[in-house]
Amino acid sequence: QVQLVESGGGLVQPGGSLRLSCAASGFTLDSGAIAWFRQAPGKEREAVSCFNNNDGSTHYADSVKGRFTVSRNKSQGTVYLQMHSLKSEDTAVYYCARHTAGCALRGYRNWGQGTQVTVSS
C-alpha cells in the first residue's frame, strides 16, 4: 500500500529554519517524483518544490528559491524539504505527493496527510 507521511512541522520565528520529512512506503524512490505543496488558510494549494527521482533534478517555486532545498535519501525512502529564512507568508499546511512519471503541475496520485508550519514571533 502506497503511503506518504510528513513530519517536522511546527512553530518557528521569522528567519528561522525547519526541515520537513516525507517518508514513503509501498514504493521506491527510484522513479517518478516527490513534490511538496502547501496550502494556507483561504488560499489555493501551491506547488513549492519537486524532486525528480529519474534524474535527481530539483524544482522550486520562485517564492522559495534560495531559501528551500529539496533532497532525497533513497535508501531510507525519505524526501526532505529544508527551509531557511522562513517568513510569515510561508505559514501553511505542507503536503508531499507522489507522481509516477516526474515533476508536473498535476497528476499526483498519492498524498500525505500534511504537516503544519507556522512562522510567527
Coordinates of N, CA, C and O in Angstrom, one line a residue:
Q1 N 0.8 -1.2 0.0 CA 0.0 0.0 0.0 C 0.9 1.2 0.0 O 1.8 1.4 0.8
V2 N 0.6 2.1 -0.9 CA 1.4 3.4 -1.0 C 1.0 4.3 0.1 O -0.2 4.5 0.3
Q3 N 2.0 4.8 0.8 CA 1.7 5.8 1.9 C 2.8 6.8 1.9 O 4.0 6.5 1.7
L4 N 2.4 8.0 2.2 CA 3.3 9.1 2.4 C 3.0 9.8 3.8 O 1.8 10.1 4.0
V5 N 4.0 10.0 4.6 CA 3.8 10.5 5.9 C 4.8 11.7 6.1 O 6.0 11.5 6.1
E6 N 4.2 12.9 6.3 CA 5.0 14.1 6.5 C 5.3 14.3 8.0 O 4.4 13.9 8.8
S7 N 6.4 14.9 8.3 CA 6.7 15.2 9.7 C 7.6 16.4 9.7 O 8.2 16.7 8.7
G8 N 7.8 17.0 10.9 CA 8.8 18.1 11.0 C 8.2 19.5 11.1 O 9.0 20.4 11.3
G9 N 6.9 19.6 10.9 CA 6.4 20.9 11.0 C 6.4 21.4 12.4 O 6.7 20.7 13.4
G10 N 6.0 22.7 12.6 CA 6.0 23.3 13.9 C 5.9 24.8 13.9 O 5.7 25.4 12.8
L11 N 6.1 25.4 15.0 CA 6.1 26.9 15.1 C 7.6 27.4 15.1 O 8.4 26.8 15.9
V12 N 7.8 28.3 14.3 CA 9.2 28.9 14.2 C 9.1 30.4 14.0 O 8.1 30.9 13.5
Q13 N 10.1 31.1 14.5 CA 10.1 32.5 14.4 C 10.6 32.9 13.0 O 11.3 32.2 12.3
P14 N 10.2 34.1 12.6 CA 10.6 34.6 11.3 C 12.2 34.6 11.2 O 12.8 34.9 12.2
G15 N 12.7 34.1 10.1 CA 14.1 34.0 9.9 C 14.6 32.6 10.3 O 15.8 32.3 10.1
G16 N 13.8 31.8 10.9 CA 14.2 30.5 11.4 C 14.2 29.5 10.3 O 13.9 29.7 9.2
S17 N 14.5 28.2 10.8 CA 14.6 27.1 9.8 C 13.8 25.9 10.4 O 13.6 25.8 11.6
L18 N 13.4 25.1 9.4 CA 12.7 23.8 9.7 C 13.1 22.8 8.6 O 13.3 23.2 7.5
R19 N 13.1 21.6 9.0 CA 13.2 20.6 8.0 C 12.0 19.6 8.0 O 11.8 19.0 9.0
L20 N 11.4 19.5 6.9 CA 10.2 18.6 6.8 C 10.7 17.3 6.2 O 11.6 17.3 5.3
S21 N 10.1 16.2 6.6 CA 10.4 14.9 6.0 C 9.1 14.3 5.4 O 8.0 14.5 5.9
C22 N 9.3 13.5 4.4 CA 8.2 12.8 3.7 C 8.7 11.4 3.6 O 9.6 11.0 2.8
A23 N 8.2 10.5 4.5 CA 8.5 9.1 4.5 C 7.6 8.3 3.5 O 6.4 8.3 3.7
A24 N 8.2 7.7 2.6 CA 7.4 6.9 1.6 C 7.5 5.5 1.8 O 8.5 4.9 2.2
S25 N 6.4 4.8 1.7 CA 6.3 3.3 1.8 C 5.4 2.8 0.7 O 4.5 3.5 0.2
G26 N 5.6 1.5 0.4 CA 4.8 0.9 -0.6 C 5.3 1.1 -2.0 O 4.8 0.5 -3.0
F27 N 6.4 1.8 -2.2 CA 7.0 2.0 -3.5 C 8.5 2.6 -3.2 O 8.8 2.9 -2.1
T28 N 9.3 2.6 -4.2 CA 10.7 3.1 -4.1 C 10.8 4.4 -4.7 O 10.0 4.9 -5.5
L29 N 11.9 5.1 -4.3 CA 12.2 6.4 -4.9 C 13.1 6.3 -6.1 O 14.0 7.2 -6.3
D30 N 13.0 5.2 -6.8 CA 13.9 5.0 -8.0 C 13.3 5.8 -9.2 O 14.1 6.0 -10.2
S31 N 12.1 6.0 -9.2 CA 11.5 6.7 -10.4 C 10.3 7.6 -10.0 O 10.0 7.6 -8.8
G32 N 9.8 8.3 -10.9 CA 8.8 9.3 -10.6 C 9.3 10.5 -9.9 O 10.4 10.9 -10.1
A33 N 8.5 11.1 -9.1 CA 8.8 12.3 -8.4 C 8.1 12.5 -7.1 O 7.0 11.9 -6.9
I34 N 8.7 13.2 -6.2 CA 8.0 13.6 -5.0 C 8.0 15.1 -4.9 O 9.1 15.7 -5.0
A35 N 6.8 15.7 -4.8 CA 6.7 17.1 -4.7 C 6.2 17.6 -3.4 O 5.5 16.8 -2.7
W36 N 6.5 18.8 -3.1 CA 6.0 19.4 -1.9 C 5.0 20.5 -2.3 O 5.3 21.3 -3.2
F37 N 3.8 20.5 -1.7 CA 2.8 21.6 -1.9 C 2.5 22.2 -0.5 O 2.8 21.6 0.5
R38 N 1.9 23.3 -0.6 CA 1.4 24.0 0.6 C 0.1 24.7 0.4 O -0.2 25.1 -0.7
Q39 N -0.7 24.8 1.5 CA -1.9 25.5 1.4 C -2.1 26.3 2.7 O -2.2 25.7 3.8
A40 N -2.3 27.6 2.5 CA -2.5 28.5 3.6 C -4.0 28.7 3.7 O -4.8 28.5 2.7
P41 N -4.5 29.1 4.9 CA -6.0 29.3 5.0 C -6.5 30.3 4.0 O -5.9 31.4 3.9
G42 N -7.6 29.9 3.4 CA -8.2 30.8 2.4 C -7.5 31.0 1.1 O -7.9 31.8 0.3
K43 N -6.4 30.2 0.9 CA -5.7 30.3 -0.3 C -5.7 28.9 -1.1 O -5.9 27.9 -0.5
E44 N -5.4 29.0 -2.3 CA -5.3 27.8 -3.1 C -4.0 27.1 -2.8 O -3.0 27.7 -2.4
R45 N -4.0 25.8 -3.0 CA -2.8 25.0 -2.8 C -1.8 25.4 -3.9 O -2.1 25.6 -5.1
E46 N -0.5 25.5 -3.5 CA 0.5 25.9 -4.5 C 1.7 24.9 -4.4 O 2.0 24.3 -3.3
A47 N 2.3 24.7 -5.5 CA 3.5 23.8 -5.6 C 4.7 24.6 -5.0 O 4.9 25.7 -5.4
V48 N 5.4 23.9 -4.2 CA 6.6 24.5 -3.6 C 7.9 24.0 -4.2 O 8.8 24.8 -4.6
S49 N 8.0 22.7 -4.3 CA 9.3 22.1 -4.8 C 9.0 20.7 -5.2 O 8.0 20.1 -4.9
C50 N 10.0 20.2 -6.0 CA 9.8 18.8 -6.5 C 11.2 18.2 -6.7 O 12.1 18.9 -7.2
F51 N 11.3 17.0 -6.3 CA 12.5 16.2 -6.6 C 12.2 15.1 -7.6 O 11.3 14.3 -7.4
N52 N 12.9 15.2 -8.7 CA 12.6 14.2 -9.8 C 13.5 13.0 -9.6 O 14.8 13.1 -9.7
N53 N 12.9 11.9 -9.2 CA 13.7 10.6 -8.9 C 14.4 10.1 -10.1 O 15.4 9.3 -10.0
N54 N 14.0 10.4 -11.3 CA 14.5 9.8 -12.5 C 15.9 10.4 -12.8 O 16.8 9.6 -13.3
D55 N 16.1 11.7 -12.5 CA 17.4 12.3 -12.9 C 18.0 13.1 -11.8 O 19.1 13.7 -11.9
G56 N 17.3 13.2 -10.6 CA 17.9 13.9 -9.5 C 17.7 15.4 -9.6 O 18.2 16.2 -8.8
S57 N 16.9 15.9 -10.6 CA 16.8 17.3 -10.8 C 15.8 17.8 -9.7 O 14.9 17.1 -9.2
T58 N 15.9 19.1 -9.4 CA 15.0 19.7 -8.4 C 14.4 21.0 -9.0 O 14.9 21.6 -9.9
H59 N 13.2 21.3 -8.5 CA 12.5 22.4 -9.0 C 11.9 23.2 -7.8 O 11.5 22.6 -6.8
Y60 N 11.8 24.5 -8.0 CA 11.3 25.3 -6.9 C 10.4 26.4 -7.4 O 10.6 27.0 -8.5
A61 N 9.4 26.8 -6.6 CA 8.6 28.0 -6.8 C 9.5 29.2 -6.6 O 10.4 29.2 -5.8
D62 N 9.2 30.2 -7.4 CA 10.0 31.5 -7.2 C 10.0 32.0 -5.8 O 11.0 32.6 -5.4
S63 N 8.9 31.8 -5.1 CA 8.8 32.4 -3.8 C 9.7 31.7 -2.8 O 9.9 32.3 -1.7
V64 N 10.2 30.5 -3.1 CA 11.1 29.8 -2.1 C 12.5 29.6 -2.6 O 13.4 29.1 -1.9
K65 N 12.8 30.0 -3.9 CA 14.1 29.8 -4.4 C 15.2 30.5 -3.6 O 15.0 31.6 -3.2
G66 N 16.2 29.7 -3.3 CA 17.3 30.3 -2.5 C 17.1 30.1 -1.0 O 18.0 30.3 -0.2
R67 N 15.9 29.7 -0.6 CA 15.6 29.5 0.8 C 15.3 28.1 1.2 O 15.6 27.6 2.3
F68 N 14.7 27.4 0.2 CA 14.3 26.0 0.5 C 15.2 25.1 -0.4 O 15.6 25.4 -1.5
T69 N 15.4 23.9 0.1 CA 16.2 22.9 -0.6 C 15.5 21.5 -0.4 O 15.2 21.1 0.7
V70 N 15.2 20.9 -1.5 CA 14.6 19.5 -1.5 C 15.7 18.5 -1.8 O 16.6 18.7 -2.6
S71 N 15.6 17.4 -1.0 CA 16.7 16.3 -1.2 C 16.0 15.0 -0.9 O 14.9 14.9 -0.4
R72 N 16.7 14.0 -1.3 CA 16.2 12.6 -1.2 C 17.3 11.7 -0.6 O 18.4 11.8 -0.9
N73 N 16.8 10.8 0.3 CA 17.6 9.7 0.8 C 16.9 8.5 0.3 O 15.9 8.0 0.9
K74 N 17.4 7.9 -0.8 CA 16.7 6.8 -1.4 C 16.7 5.6 -0.6 O 15.7 4.9 -0.5
S75 N 17.8 5.3 0.1 CA 17.9 4.1 0.9 C 16.9 4.1 2.1 O 16.4 3.1 2.5
Q76 N 16.6 5.4 2.6 CA 15.7 5.5 3.7 C 14.3 5.8 3.2 O 13.3 5.8 4.0
G77 N 14.1 5.9 1.9 CA 12.8 6.2 1.3 C 12.2 7.5 1.8 O 11.0 7.6 2.1
T78 N 13.0 8.5 2.0 CA 12.5 9.8 2.5 C 13.0 10.9 1.6 O 14.1 10.9 1.2
V79 N 12.1 11.9 1.5 CA 12.4 13.1 0.8 C 12.3 14.3 1.8 O 11.3 14.3 2.6
Y80 N 13.2 15.2 1.8 CA 13.3 16.2 2.8 C 13.0 17.6 2.1 O 13.4 17.8 0.9
L81 N 12.5 18.5 2.9 CA 12.4 19.9 2.5 C 13.0 20.7 3.6 O 12.4 20.9 4.6
Q82 N 14.2 21.2 3.3 CA 14.9 22.1 4.3 C 14.5 23.5 4.0 O 14.7 24.0 2.8
M83 N 14.0 24.2 5.0 CA 13.5 25.5 4.8 C 14.3 26.5 5.7 O 14.4 26.3 6.9
H84 N 14.9 27.5 5.1 CA 15.6 28.5 5.8 C 15.0 29.9 5.6 O 14.2 30.1 4.7
S85 N 15.4 30.9 6.4 CA 14.9 32.2 6.3 C 13.4 32.3 6.1 O 12.8 33.0 5.3
L86 N 12.7 31.6 7.0 CA 11.3 31.5 6.9 C 10.6 32.8 7.2 O 11.0 33.6 8.0
K87 N 9.5 33.0 6.4 CA 8.7 34.2 6.5 C 7.3 33.9 7.0 O 6.9 32.8 6.8
S88 N 6.6 34.9 7.4 CA 5.2 34.7 7.8 C 4.4 34.1 6.7 O 3.5 33.3 6.9
E89 N 4.7 34.5 5.5 CA 3.9 34.0 4.3 C 4.2 32.6 4.0 O 3.5 32.0 3.1
D90 N 5.1 31.9 4.7 CA 5.4 30.5 4.5 C 4.5 29.7 5.4 O 4.4 28.4 5.2
T91 N 3.7 30.3 6.2 CA 2.8 29.6 7.1 C 1.7 28.9 6.2 O 1.0 29.5 5.4
A92 N 1.6 27.6 6.5 CA 0.7 26.8 5.7 C 0.8 25.3 6.2 O 1.6 25.0 6.9
V93 N -0.2 24.5 5.7 CA 0.0 23.1 5.8 C 0.8 22.6 4.6 O 0.4 22.9 3.4
Y94 N 1.8 21.9 4.9 CA 2.7 21.4 3.8 C 2.4 19.9 3.6 O 2.3 19.1 4.5
Y95 N 2.2 19.5 2.3 CA 1.9 18.2 1.9 C 3.0 17.7 0.9 O 3.5 18.4 0.1
C96 N 3.3 16.4 1.0 CA 4.1 15.8 0.0 C 3.2 14.9 -0.9 O 2.2 14.4 -0.4
A97 N 3.6 14.7 -2.1 CA 2.8 14.0 -3.1 C 3.7 13.3 -4.0 O 4.8 13.7 -4.4
R98 N 3.1 12.2 -4.5 CA 3.9 11.3 -5.5 C 3.3 11.4 -6.9 O 2.1 11.3 -7.1
H99 N 4.2 11.6 -7.8 CA 3.9 11.5 -9.2 C 4.6 10.3 -9.8 O 5.8 10.1 -9.6
T100 N 4.0 9.5 -10.6 CA 4.6 8.2 -11.1 C 5.5 8.5 -12.3 O 6.3 7.6 -12.6
A101 N 5.4 9.7 -12.9 CA 6.2 9.9 -14.1 C 7.4 10.9 -13.8 O 8.5 10.6 -14.1
G102 N 7.1 12.0 -13.2 CA 8.1 13.0 -12.9 C 7.4 14.3 -12.4 O 6.3 14.3 -12.1
C103 N 8.2 15.3 -12.3 CA 7.7 16.5 -11.7 C 6.7 17.1 -12.7 O 7.0 17.2 -13.9
A104 N 5.5 17.5 -12.2 CA 4.5 18.0 -13.1 C 3.6 18.9 -12.2 O 3.7 18.9 -11.0
L105 N 2.7 19.7 -12.9 CA 1.8 20.6 -12.2 C 0.6 19.8 -11.6 O 0.0 20.2 -10.6
R106 N 0.3 18.7 -12.2 CA -0.9 18.0 -11.8 C -0.6 16.5 -12.1 O 0.4 16.1 -12.6
G107 N -1.6 15.7 -11.6 CA -1.4 14.3 -11.9 C -0.8 13.5 -10.7 O -0.4 12.4 -10.9
Y108 N -0.8 14.1 -9.5 CA -0.2 13.5 -8.3 C -1.2 12.5 -7.8 O -2.3 12.9 -7.4
R109 N -0.8 11.3 -7.6 CA -1.8 10.2 -7.3 C -1.9 10.0 -5.8 O -3.0 9.5 -5.3
N110 N -0.8 10.2 -5.1 CA -0.8 9.9 -3.7 C -0.4 11.1 -2.9 O 0.6 11.8 -3.3
W111 N -1.0 11.3 -1.8 CA -0.8 12.5 -0.9 C -0.6 12.1 0.5 O -1.2 11.1 1.0
G112 N 0.2 12.8 1.2 CA 0.3 12.7 2.7 C -0.8 13.4 3.4 O -1.6 14.1 2.8
Q113 N -0.8 13.3 4.7 CA -1.8 14.0 5.5 C -1.5 15.4 5.8 O -2.4 16.2 6.2
G114 N -0.3 15.8 5.6 CA 0.1 17.2 5.8 C 0.7 17.5 7.1 O 0.5 16.7 8.1
T115 N 1.5 18.5 7.2 CA 2.1 18.9 8.5 C 2.1 20.5 8.5 O 2.4 21.1 7.5
Q116 N 1.7 21.0 9.7 CA 1.5 22.4 9.8 C 2.8 23.1 10.1 O 3.6 22.7 10.9
V117 N 3.1 24.2 9.3 CA 4.2 25.1 9.5 C 3.7 26.4 9.8 O 2.9 27.0 9.1
T118 N 4.0 27.0 11.0 CA 3.6 28.3 11.4 C 4.8 29.2 11.7 O 5.7 28.8 12.5
V119 N 4.9 30.3 11.0 CA 6.0 31.2 11.2 C 5.5 32.4 11.8 O 4.7 33.2 11.2
S120 N 5.9 32.6 13.1 CA 5.3 33.7 13.8 C 6.2 34.1 15.0 O 6.9 33.2 15.5
S121 N 6.2 35.4 15.3 CA 7.0 35.8 16.5 C 6.1 35.8 17.7 O 6.6 36.1 18.9

